[in-house]
Coordinates of C-alpha atoms in Angstrom, one line a residue:
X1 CA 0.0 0.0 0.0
X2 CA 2.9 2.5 0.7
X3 CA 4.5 2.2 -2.6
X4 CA 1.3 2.2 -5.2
X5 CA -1.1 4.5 -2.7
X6 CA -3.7 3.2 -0.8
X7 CA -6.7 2.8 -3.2
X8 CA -4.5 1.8 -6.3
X9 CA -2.7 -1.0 -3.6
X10 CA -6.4 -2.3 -2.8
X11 CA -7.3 -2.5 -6.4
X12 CA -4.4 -4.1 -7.5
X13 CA -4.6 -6.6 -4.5
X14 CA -7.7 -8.0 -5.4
X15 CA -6.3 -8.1 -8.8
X16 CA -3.7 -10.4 -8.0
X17 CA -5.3 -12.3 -6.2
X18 CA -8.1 -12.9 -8.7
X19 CA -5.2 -13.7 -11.4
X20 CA -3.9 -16.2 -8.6
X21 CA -7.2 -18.1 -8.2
X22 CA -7.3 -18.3 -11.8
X23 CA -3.2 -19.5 -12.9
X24 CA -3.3 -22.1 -9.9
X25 CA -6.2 -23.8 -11.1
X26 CA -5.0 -23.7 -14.9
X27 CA -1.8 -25.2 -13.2
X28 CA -4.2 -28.4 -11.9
X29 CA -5.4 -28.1 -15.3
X30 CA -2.4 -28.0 -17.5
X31 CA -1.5 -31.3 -15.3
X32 CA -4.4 -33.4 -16.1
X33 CA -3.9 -32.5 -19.6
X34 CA -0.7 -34.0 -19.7
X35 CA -0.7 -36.1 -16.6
X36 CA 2.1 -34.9 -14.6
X37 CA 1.8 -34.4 -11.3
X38 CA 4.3 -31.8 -10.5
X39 CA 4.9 -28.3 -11.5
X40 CA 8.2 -29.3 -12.8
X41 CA 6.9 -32.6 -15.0
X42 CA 4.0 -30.0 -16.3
X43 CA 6.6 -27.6 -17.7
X44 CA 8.8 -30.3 -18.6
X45 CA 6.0 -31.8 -21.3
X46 CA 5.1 -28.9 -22.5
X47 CA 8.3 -26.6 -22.6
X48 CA 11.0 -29.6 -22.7
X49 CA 14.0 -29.4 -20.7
X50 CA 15.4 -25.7 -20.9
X51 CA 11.4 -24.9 -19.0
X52 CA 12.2 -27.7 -16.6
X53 CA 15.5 -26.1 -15.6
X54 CA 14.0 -22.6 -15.3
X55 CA 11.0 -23.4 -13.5
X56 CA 13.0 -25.7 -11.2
X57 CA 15.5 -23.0 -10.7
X58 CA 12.0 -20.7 -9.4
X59 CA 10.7 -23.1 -7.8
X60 CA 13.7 -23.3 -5.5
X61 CA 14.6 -19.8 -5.3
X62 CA 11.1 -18.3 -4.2
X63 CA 10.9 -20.9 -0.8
X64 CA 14.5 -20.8 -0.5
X65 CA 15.1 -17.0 0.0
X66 CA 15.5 -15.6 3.7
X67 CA 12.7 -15.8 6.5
X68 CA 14.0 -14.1 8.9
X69 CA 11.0 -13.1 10.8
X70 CA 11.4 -14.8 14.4
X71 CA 14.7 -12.6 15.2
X72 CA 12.1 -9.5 15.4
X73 CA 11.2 -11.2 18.5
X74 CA 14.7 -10.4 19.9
X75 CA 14.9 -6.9 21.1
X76 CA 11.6 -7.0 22.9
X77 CA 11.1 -9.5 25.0
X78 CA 13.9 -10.3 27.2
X79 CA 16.1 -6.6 27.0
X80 CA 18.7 -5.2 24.7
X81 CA 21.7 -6.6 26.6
X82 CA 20.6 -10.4 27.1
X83 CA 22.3 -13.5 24.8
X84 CA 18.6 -13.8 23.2
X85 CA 18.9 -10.1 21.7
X86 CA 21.3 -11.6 19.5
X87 CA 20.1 -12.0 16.0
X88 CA 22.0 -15.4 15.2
X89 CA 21.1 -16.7 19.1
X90 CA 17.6 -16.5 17.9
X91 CA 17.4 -17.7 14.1
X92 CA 19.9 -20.4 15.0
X93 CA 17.7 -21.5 18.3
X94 CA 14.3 -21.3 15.8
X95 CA 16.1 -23.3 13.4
X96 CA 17.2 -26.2 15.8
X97 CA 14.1 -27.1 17.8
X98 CA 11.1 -25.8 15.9
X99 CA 12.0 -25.5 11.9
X100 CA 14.3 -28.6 11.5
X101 CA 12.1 -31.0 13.4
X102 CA 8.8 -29.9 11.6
X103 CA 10.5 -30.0 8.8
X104 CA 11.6 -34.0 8.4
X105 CA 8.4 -35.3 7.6
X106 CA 8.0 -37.3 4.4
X107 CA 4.2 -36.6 3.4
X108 CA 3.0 -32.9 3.3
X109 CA -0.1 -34.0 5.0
X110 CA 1.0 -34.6 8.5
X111 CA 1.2 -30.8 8.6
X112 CA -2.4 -30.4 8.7
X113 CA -1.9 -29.2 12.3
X114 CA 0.9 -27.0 12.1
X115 CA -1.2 -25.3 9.2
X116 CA -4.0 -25.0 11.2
X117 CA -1.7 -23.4 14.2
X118 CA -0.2 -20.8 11.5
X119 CA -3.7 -19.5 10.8
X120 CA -5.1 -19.0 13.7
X121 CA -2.0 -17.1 14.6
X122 CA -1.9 -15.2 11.7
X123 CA -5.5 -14.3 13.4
X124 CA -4.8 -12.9 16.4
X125 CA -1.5 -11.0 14.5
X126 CA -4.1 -9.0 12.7
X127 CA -6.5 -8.2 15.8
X128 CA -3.4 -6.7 17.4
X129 CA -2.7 -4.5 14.2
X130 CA -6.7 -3.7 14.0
X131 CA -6.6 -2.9 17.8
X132 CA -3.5 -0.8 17.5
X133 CA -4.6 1.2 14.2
X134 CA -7.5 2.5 16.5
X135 CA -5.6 3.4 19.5
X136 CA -2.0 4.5 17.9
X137 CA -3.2 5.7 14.6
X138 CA -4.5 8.8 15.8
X139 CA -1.2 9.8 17.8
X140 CA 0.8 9.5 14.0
X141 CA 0.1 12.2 11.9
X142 CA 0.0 10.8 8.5
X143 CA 2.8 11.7 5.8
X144 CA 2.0 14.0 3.3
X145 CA 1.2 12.2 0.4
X146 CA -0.8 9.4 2.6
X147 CA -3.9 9.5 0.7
X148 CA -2.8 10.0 -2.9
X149 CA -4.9 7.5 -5.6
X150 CA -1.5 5.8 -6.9
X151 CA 2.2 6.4 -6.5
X152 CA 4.7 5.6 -8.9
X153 CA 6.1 2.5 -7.0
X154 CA 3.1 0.9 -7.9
X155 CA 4.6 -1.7 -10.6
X156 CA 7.5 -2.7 -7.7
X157 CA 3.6 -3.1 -5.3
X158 CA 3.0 -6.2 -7.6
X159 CA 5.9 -7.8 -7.5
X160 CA 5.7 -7.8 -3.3
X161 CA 1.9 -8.7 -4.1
X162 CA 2.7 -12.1 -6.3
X163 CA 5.2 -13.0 -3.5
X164 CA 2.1 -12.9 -0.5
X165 CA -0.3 -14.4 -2.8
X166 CA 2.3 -17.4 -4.5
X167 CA 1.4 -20.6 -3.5
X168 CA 2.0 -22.3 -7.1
X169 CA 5.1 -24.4 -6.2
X170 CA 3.4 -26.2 -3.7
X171 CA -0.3 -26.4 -5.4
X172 CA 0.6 -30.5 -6.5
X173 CA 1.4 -30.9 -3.5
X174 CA -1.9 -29.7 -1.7
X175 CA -3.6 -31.3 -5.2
X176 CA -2.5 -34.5 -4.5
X177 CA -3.2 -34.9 -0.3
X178 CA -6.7 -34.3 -0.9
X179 CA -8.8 -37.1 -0.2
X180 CA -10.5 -37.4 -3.3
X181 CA -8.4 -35.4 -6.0
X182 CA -10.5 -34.1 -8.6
X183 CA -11.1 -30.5 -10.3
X184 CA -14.0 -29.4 -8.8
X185 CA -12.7 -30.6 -5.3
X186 CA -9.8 -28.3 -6.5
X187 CA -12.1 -25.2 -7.7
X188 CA -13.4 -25.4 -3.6
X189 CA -10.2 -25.2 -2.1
X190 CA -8.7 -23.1 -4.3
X191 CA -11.7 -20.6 -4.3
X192 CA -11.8 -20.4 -0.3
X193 CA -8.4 -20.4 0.5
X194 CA -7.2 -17.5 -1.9
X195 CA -10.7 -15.7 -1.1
X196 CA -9.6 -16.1 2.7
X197 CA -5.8 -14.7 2.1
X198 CA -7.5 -12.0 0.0
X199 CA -9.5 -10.5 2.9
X200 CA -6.9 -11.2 5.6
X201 CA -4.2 -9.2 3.4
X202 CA -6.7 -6.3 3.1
X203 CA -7.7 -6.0 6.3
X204 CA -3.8 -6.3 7.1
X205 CA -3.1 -3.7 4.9
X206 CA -5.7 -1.6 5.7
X207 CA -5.3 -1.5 9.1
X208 CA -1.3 -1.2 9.1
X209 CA -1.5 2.0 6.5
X210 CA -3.7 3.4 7.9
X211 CA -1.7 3.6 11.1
X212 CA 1.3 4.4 9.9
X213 CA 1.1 5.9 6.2
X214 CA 4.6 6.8 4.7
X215 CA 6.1 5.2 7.7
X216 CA 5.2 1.8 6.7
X217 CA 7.8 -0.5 6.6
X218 CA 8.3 -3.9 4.6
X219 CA 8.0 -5.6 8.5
X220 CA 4.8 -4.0 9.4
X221 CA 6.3 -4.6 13.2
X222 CA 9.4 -2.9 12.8
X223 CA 7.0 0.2 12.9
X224 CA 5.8 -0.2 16.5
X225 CA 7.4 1.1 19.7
X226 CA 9.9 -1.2 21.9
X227 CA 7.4 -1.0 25.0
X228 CA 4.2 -2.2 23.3
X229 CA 3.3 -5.1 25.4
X230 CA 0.6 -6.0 23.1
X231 CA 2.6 -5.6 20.0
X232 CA 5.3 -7.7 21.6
X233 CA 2.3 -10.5 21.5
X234 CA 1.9 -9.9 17.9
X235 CA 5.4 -10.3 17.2
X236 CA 5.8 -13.5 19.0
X237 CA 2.8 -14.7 17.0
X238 CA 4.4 -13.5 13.5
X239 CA 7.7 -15.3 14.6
X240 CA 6.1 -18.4 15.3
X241 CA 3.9 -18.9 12.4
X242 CA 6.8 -18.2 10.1
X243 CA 8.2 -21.1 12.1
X244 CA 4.9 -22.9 10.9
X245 CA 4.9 -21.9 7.9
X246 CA 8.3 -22.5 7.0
X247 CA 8.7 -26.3 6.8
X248 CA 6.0 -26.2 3.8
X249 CA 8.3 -24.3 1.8
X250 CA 11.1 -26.8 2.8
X251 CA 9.0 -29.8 1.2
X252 CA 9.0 -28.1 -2.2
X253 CA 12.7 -26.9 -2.2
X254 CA 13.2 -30.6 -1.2
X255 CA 11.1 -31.9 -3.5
X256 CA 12.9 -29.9 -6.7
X257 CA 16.3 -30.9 -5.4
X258 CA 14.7 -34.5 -5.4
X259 CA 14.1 -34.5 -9.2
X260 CA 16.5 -32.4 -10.7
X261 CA 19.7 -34.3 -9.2
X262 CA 17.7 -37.8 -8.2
X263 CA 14.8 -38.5 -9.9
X264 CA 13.4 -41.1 -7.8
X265 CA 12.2 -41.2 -4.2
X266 CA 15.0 -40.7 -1.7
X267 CA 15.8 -42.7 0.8
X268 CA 15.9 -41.7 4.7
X269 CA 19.4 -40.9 4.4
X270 CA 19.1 -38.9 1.7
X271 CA 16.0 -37.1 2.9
X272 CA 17.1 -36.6 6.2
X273 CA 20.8 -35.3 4.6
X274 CA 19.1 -33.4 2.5
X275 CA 16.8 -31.4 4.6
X276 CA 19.4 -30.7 7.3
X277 CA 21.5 -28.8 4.0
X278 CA 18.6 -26.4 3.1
X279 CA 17.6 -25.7 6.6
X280 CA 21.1 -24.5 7.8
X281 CA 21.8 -23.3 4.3
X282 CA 18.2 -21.1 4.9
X283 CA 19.4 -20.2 8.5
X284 CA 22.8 -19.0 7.0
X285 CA 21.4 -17.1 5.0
X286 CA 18.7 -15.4 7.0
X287 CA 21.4 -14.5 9.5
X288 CA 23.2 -12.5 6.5
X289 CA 20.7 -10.1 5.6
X290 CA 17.7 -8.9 7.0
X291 CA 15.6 -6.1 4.9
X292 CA 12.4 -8.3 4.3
X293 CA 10.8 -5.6 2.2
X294 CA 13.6 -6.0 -0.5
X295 CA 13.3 -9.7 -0.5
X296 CA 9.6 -9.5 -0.9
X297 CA 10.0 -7.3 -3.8
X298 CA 13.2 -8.6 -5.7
X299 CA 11.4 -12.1 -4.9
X300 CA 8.0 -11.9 -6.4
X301 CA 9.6 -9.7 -9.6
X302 CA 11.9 -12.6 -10.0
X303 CA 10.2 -16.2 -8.9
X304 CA 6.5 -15.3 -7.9
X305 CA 5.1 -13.2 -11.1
X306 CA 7.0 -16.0 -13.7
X307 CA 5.4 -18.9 -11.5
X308 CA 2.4 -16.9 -11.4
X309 CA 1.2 -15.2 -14.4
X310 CA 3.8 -16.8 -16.9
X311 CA 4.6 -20.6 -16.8
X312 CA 1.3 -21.8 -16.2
X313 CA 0.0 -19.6 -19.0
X314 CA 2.7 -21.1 -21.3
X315 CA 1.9 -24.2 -20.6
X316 CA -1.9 -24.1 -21.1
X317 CA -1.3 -22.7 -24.3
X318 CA 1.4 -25.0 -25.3
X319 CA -0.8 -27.8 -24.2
X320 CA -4.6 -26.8 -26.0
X321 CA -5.2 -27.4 -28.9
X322 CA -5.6 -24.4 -31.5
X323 CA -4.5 -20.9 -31.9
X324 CA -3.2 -19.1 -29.3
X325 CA -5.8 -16.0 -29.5
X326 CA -8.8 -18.9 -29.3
X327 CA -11.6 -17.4 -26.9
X328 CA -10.7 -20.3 -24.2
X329 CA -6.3 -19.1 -24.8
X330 CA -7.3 -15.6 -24.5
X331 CA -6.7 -14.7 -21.0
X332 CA -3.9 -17.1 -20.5
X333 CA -2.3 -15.1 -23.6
X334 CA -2.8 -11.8 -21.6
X335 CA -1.6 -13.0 -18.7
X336 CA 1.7 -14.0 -20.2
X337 CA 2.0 -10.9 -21.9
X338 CA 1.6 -9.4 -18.8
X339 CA 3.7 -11.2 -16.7
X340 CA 6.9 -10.4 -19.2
X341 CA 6.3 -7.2 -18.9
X342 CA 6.0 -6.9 -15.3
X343 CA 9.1 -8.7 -14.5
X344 CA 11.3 -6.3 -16.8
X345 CA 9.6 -3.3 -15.1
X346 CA 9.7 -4.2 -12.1
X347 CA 13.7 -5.1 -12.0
X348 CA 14.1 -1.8 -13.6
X349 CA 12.3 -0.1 -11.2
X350 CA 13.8 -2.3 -8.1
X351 CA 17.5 -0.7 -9.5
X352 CA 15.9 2.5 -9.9
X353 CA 14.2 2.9 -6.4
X354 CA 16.2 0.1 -4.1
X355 CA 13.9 -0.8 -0.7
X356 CA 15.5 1.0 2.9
X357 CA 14.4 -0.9 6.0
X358 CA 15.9 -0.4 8.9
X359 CA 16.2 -3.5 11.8
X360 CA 15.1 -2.7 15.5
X361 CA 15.7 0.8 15.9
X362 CA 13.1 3.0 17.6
X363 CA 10.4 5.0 14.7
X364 CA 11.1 8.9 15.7
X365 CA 7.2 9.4 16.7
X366 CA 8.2 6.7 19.3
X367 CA 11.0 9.2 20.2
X368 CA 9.5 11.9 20.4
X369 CA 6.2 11.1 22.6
X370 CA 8.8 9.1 24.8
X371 CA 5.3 7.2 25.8
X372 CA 4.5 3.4 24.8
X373 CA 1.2 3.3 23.2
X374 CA -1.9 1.5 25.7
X375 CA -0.7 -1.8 26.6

């Protein structure tokens, strides 16, 4: 919302996520068409091996990249000058007992739980940003081009967009652990789940400009002052469902290292090998660099928007039959027309305006009312 403007960002949220509805279930469809059952095997039979490498190369890079969220946690909680204030303390403490455990399992499904924990978390993380845009809000006085229709960052609001709403390198996975696998089961979950994300993301959005305006930074927590007992909830929250969330994203990073190198199924050596490498190699780099913003953005220009709007499109054109500007190839021949050009613009715009965050370090209207909000 701070970089397109607040109406423009709304707009374009529902947009995306409308356009993510749609590509995931042509994904489903492009695999029954050519009965794969992977993202990678889809673009393998209908864009041969060069699309396998590149979409495996996605695939890996958009789970792969930095979650550094649960050393937000750090600062807050037990004092400046304790161990646990440490950055690497915390990520590498995360890692060990609640990421690398939850992360060993062999079948996606016996995550149902942890899922389950991640959104009702991600619930009460947005009642303490609704709560606090009523009782902060007022004491910020907005910046002064807060309520402007669009800004000119709006292409570079996309790209951080595709990266909340991506959830195409895991969608065979969720495909294939439902209990009866078949489209219109698909069309339900799909439909309800990115309908669900939608609202949550507005209300997120809403209520977190709205407080903060031109403050707003990519870690909507990173905004709120160090004595906000309430806010210290919400951050403990956000930490732990990225924990949650976090061994999904392991299962397809492992499961594209798993057929690009292996091609078969691994054994419990290898799997157990193999997930220890990404997890610490995750944790290693989480501990380098910390600007989430910038990785939101550079992320969803680079992996989300091509898994998003231009592979599946590919392939459902590659795989129907007829001319690409058929009625039924229309959209899918927008949406990859689309998708080249936001990528290009967006990286241009990405060098062009870079992303500033800053890590811990007190917003001045903290400073300056030297008062904690109402805990």
């Amino acid at each position: 919302m701070n970089q397109a403007g607040l109406p423009l960002g709304l707009l374009l949220l529902v947009g995306v996520a409308v356009i993510t509805d749609y590509s995931i279930i042509l994904l489903i469809k492009g695999g029954n068409m050519s009965a794969t059952s992977s993202y990678q095997a889809l673009v393998r039979s209908a864009l041969g091996r060069p699309g396998f490498l590149l979409v495996s190369l996605l695939q890996f890079l958009y789970p792969f990249i930095g979650k550094d969220s649960p050393s937000h946690l750090h600062p807050f909680i037990v004092g400046p000058d304790h161990m646990l204030a440490e950055r690497s303390v915390v990520i590498s403490m995360a890692t060990v007992l609640v990421t690398l455990p939850l992360s060993l399992p062999r079948h996606i499904g016996q995550l149902g739980k942890v899922s389950l924990l991640s959104m009702v978390l991600t619930l009460a993380i947005l009642l303490v940003v609704a709560v606090r845009a009523a009782t902060l809000g007022p004491l910020i006085p907005p910046t002064e081009d807060a309520w402007v229709f669009a800004k000119l960052n709006a292409i570079q609001a996309v790209g951080v967009l595709s990266f909340a709403f991506i959830c195409h390198h895991n969608s065979f996975l969720m495909y294939h652990s439902l209990q009866r696998p078949t489209l219109s089961a698909w069309l339900r979950v799909t439909h309800v789940s990115v309908g669900t994300a939608a609202a949550a993301s507005a209300a997120f959005a809403v209520a977190g400009y709205t407080t903060f305006t031109g403050h707003t930074q990519g870690d909507i927590f990173e905004n709120y002052c160090r004595e906000d007992d309430l806010v210290t909830f919400g951050r403990f929250c956000f930490g732990l469902s990225i924990m949650t969330t976090f061994p999904l994203e392991c299962f397809v990073t492992r499961e594209v290292l798993s057929n690009v190198f292996y091609q078969r199924e691994l054994s419990s050596l290898e799997h157990v090998a193999l997930t220890l490498l990404l997890v610490a190699s995750s944790c290693t780099l989480s501990l380098l660099y910390d600007c989430l913003g910038w990785v939101m953005e550079l992320n969803g220009v680079l992996s989300a928007i091509p898994l998003i709007f231009i592979l599946p499109s590919a392939c459902f054109l590659k795989l129907s039959p007829g001319r690409w500007f058929h009625s039924e190839k229309l959209l899918p021949s927008l949406l990859l027309l689309a998708g080249g050009v936001l990528v290009l613009s967006g990286l241009v715009l990405s060098g062009l305006f870079p992303h500033s965050c800053t890590h811990g370090d007190e917003p001045s209207y903290c400073n300056a009312s030297r008062t904690a909000p109402p805990g």
